[in-house]
Backbone as numpy.savetxt, mean C-alpha at the origin, in Angstrom:
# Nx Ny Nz CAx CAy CAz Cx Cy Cz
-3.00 13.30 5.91 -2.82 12.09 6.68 -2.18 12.46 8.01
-2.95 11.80 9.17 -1.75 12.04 10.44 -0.57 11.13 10.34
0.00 10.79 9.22 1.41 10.05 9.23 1.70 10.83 8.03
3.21 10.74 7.83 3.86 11.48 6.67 3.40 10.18 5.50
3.51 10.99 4.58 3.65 9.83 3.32 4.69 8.51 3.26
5.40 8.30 3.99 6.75 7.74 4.02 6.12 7.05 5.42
5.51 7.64 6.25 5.76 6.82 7.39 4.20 5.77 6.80
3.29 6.17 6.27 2.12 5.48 5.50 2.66 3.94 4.56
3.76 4.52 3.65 3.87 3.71 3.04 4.88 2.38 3.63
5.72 2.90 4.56 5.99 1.86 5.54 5.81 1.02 7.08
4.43 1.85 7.14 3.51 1.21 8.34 2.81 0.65 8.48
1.79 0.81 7.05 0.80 0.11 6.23 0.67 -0.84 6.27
1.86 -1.01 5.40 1.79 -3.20 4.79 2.30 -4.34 6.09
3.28 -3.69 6.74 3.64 -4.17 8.17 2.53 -4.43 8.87
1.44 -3.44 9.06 0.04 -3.32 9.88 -0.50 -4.63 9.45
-1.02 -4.03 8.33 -2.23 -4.54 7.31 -1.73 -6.37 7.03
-0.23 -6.77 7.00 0.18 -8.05 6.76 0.37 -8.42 7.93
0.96 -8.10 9.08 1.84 -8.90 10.11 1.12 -8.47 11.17
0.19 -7.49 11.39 -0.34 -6.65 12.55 -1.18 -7.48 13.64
-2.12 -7.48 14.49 -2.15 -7.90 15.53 -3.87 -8.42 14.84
-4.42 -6.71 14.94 -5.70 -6.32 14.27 -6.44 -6.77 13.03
-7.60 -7.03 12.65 -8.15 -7.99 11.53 -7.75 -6.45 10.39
-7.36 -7.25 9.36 -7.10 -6.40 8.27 -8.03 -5.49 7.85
-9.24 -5.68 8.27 -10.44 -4.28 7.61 -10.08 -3.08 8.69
-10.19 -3.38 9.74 -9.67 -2.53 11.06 -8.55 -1.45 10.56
-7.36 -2.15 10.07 -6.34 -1.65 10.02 -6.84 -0.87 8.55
-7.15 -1.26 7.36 -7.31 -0.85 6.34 -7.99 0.74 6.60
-9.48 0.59 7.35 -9.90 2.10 7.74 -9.70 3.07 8.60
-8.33 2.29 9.21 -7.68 3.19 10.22 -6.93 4.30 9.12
-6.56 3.90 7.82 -5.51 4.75 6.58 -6.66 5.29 6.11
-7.62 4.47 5.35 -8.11 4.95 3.96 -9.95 5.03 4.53
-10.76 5.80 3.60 -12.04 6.20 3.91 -12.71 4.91 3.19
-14.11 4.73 3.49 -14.58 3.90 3.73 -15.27 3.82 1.71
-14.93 5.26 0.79 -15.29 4.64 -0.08 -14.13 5.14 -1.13
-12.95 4.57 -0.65 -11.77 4.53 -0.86 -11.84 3.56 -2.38
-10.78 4.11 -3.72 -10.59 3.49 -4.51 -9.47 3.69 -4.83
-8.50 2.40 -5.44 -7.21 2.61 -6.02 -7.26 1.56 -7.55
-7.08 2.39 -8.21 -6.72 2.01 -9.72 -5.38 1.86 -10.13
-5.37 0.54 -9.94 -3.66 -0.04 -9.97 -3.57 -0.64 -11.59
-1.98 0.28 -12.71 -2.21 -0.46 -13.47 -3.67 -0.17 -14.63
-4.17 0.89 -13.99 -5.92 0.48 -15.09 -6.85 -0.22 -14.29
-6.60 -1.13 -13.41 -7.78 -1.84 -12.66 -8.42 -1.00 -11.34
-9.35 -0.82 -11.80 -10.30 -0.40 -10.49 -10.66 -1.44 -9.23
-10.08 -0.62 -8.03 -10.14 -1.95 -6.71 -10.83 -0.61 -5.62
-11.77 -1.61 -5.21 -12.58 -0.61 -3.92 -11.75 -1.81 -2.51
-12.54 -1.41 -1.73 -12.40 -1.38 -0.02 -12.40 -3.14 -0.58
-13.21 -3.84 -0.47 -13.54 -5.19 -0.50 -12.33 -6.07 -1.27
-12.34 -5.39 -2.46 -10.93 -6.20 -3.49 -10.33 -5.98 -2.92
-9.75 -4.86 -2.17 -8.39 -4.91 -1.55 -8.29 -5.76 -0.50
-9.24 -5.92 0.36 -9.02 -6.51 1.67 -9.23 -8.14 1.09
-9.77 -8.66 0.01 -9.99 -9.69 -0.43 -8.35 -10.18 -0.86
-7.77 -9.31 -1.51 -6.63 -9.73 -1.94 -5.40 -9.61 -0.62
-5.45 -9.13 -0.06 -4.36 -8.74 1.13 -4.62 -9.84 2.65
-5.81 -10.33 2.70 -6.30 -11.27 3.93 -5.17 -12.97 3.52
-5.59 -13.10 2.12 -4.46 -14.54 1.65 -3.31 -14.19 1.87
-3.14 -12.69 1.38 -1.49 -12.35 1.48 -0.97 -12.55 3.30
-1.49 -12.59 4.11 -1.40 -12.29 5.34 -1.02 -13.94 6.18
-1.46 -14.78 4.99 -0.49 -16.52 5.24 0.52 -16.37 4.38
0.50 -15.83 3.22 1.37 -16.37 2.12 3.14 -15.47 2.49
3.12 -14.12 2.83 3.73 -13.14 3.11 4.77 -13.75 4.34
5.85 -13.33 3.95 6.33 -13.90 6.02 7.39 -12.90 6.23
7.72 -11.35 5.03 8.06 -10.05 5.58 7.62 -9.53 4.14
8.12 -8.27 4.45 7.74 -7.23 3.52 8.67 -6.03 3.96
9.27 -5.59 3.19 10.08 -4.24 3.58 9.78 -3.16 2.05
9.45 -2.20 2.69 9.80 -0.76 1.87 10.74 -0.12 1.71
11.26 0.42 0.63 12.63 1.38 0.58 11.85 2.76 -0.09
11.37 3.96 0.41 10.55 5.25 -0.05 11.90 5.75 -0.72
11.65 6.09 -2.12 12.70 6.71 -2.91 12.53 8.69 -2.62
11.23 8.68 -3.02 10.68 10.05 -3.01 9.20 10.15 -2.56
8.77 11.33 -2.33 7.52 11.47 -1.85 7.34 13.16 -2.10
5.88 13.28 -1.91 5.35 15.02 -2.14 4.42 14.98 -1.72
4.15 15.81 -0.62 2.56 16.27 -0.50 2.32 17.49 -0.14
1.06 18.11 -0.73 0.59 19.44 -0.83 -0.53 19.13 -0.81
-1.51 20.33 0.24 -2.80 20.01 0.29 -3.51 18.59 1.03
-4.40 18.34 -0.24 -5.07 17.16 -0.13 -4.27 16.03 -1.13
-3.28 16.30 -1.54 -2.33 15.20 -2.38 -1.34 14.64 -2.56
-0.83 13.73 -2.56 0.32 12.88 -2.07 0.61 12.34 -3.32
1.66 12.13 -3.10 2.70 11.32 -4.78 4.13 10.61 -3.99
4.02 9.37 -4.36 5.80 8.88 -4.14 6.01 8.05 -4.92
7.24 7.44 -4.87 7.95 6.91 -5.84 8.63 5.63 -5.06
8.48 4.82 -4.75 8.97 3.36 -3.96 8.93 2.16 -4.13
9.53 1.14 -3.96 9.70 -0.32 -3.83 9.51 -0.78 -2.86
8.50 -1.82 -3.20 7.95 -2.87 -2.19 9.05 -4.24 -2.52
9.21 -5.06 -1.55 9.86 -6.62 -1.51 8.97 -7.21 -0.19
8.32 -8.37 -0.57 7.51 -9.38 0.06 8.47 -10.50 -0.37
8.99 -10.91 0.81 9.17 -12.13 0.99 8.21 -13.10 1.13
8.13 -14.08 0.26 6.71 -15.25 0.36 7.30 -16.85 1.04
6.38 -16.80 2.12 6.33 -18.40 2.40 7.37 -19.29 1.62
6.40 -19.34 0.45 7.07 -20.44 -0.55 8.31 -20.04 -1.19
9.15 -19.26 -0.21 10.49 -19.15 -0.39 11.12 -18.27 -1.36
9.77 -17.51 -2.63 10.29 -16.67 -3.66 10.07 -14.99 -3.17
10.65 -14.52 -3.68 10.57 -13.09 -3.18 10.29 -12.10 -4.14
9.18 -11.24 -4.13 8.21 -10.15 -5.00 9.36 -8.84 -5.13
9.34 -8.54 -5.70 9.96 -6.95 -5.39 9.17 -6.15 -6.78
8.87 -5.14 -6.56 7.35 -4.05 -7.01 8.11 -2.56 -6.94
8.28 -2.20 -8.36 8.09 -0.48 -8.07 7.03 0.06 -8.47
6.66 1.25 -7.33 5.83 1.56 -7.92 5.75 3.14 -7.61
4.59 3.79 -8.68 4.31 4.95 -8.70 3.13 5.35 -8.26
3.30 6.05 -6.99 1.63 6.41 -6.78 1.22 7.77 -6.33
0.08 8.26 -6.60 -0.69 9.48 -6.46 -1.57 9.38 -6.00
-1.90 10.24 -4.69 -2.90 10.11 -4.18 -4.07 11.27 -3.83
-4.99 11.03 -3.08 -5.98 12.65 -3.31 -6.72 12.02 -1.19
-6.33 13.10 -0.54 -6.70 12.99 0.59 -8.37 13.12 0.98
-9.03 12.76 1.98 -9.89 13.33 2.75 -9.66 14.26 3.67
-10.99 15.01 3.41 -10.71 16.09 4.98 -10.20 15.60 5.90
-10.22 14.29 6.76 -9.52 13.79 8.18 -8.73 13.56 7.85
-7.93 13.21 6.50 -6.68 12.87 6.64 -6.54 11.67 6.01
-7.49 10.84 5.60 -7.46 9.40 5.64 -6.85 9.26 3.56
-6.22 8.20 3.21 -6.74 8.79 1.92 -8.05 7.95 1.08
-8.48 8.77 0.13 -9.72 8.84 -0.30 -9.32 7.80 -1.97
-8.72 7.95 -2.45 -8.09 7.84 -3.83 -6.46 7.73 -4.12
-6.30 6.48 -4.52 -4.83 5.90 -5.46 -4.87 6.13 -6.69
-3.95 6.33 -7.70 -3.94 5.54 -8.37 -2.51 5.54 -8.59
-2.11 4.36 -9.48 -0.22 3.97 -9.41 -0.37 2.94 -10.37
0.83 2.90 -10.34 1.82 2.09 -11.99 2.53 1.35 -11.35
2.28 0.04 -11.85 3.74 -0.47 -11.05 4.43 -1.48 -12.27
5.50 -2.19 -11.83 6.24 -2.68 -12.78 7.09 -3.36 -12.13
7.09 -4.72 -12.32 7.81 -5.72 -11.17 9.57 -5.71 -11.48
9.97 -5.78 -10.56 11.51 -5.56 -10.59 11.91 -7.34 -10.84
12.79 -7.70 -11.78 13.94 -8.84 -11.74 14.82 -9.07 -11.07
14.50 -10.45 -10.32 15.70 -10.59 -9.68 16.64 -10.95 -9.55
17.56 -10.47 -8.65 18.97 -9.98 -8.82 19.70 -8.66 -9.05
18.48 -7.53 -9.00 18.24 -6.33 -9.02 18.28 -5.96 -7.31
């Protein structure tokens, strides 16, 4: 990737939610065009994602990352972080999650996959 893993995972959702640019734009500016992430067991290509993240982009009104850990070697990336989306409707998400990834030659990535497990709040 021409961004560190850390600077990816907190440039991303800022971009991709709050950014200027239509969310597909921003999406293949990161990831290749036959990009898949298996979140959980579920298989999501280019389309599910941008299907699910375009609503998020009214509903959302911040989002902050805290990167615990990260690794990359090669063509592969791994970190360990929490997401918190603040929502519109006043409740607030917070997400850990685990993810692994597998690069493209340019850099872009090609393949997710991650675990996540919603945090309680007051945590």
């Amino acid at each position: 990737m021409d961004v560190t893993v850390a600077a990816y995972l907190t440039q991303y959702p800022q971009e991709v939610a709050f950014g200027e640019h239509d969310a597909g734009t921003v999406f293949d500016r990161y990831h290749t065009a036959d990009f898949v992430m298996c979140n959980n067991g579920v298989q999501l290509d280019r389309e599910k994602l941008l299907a699910h993240v375009r609503p998020a982009r009214k509903r959302a009104k911040g989002v902050h990352v805290e990167v615990h850990e990260t690794l990359s070697a090669a063509d592969r990336v791994a970190a360990r972080y929490t997401l918190t989306a603040d929502m519109a409707a006043g409740n607030t998400i917070t997400t850990e999650i685990y993810m692994f990834g597998r690069l493209s030659a340019d850099g872009r990535l090609q393949r997710v996959d991650q675990i996540t497990r919603d945090v309680p709040s007051g945590r």
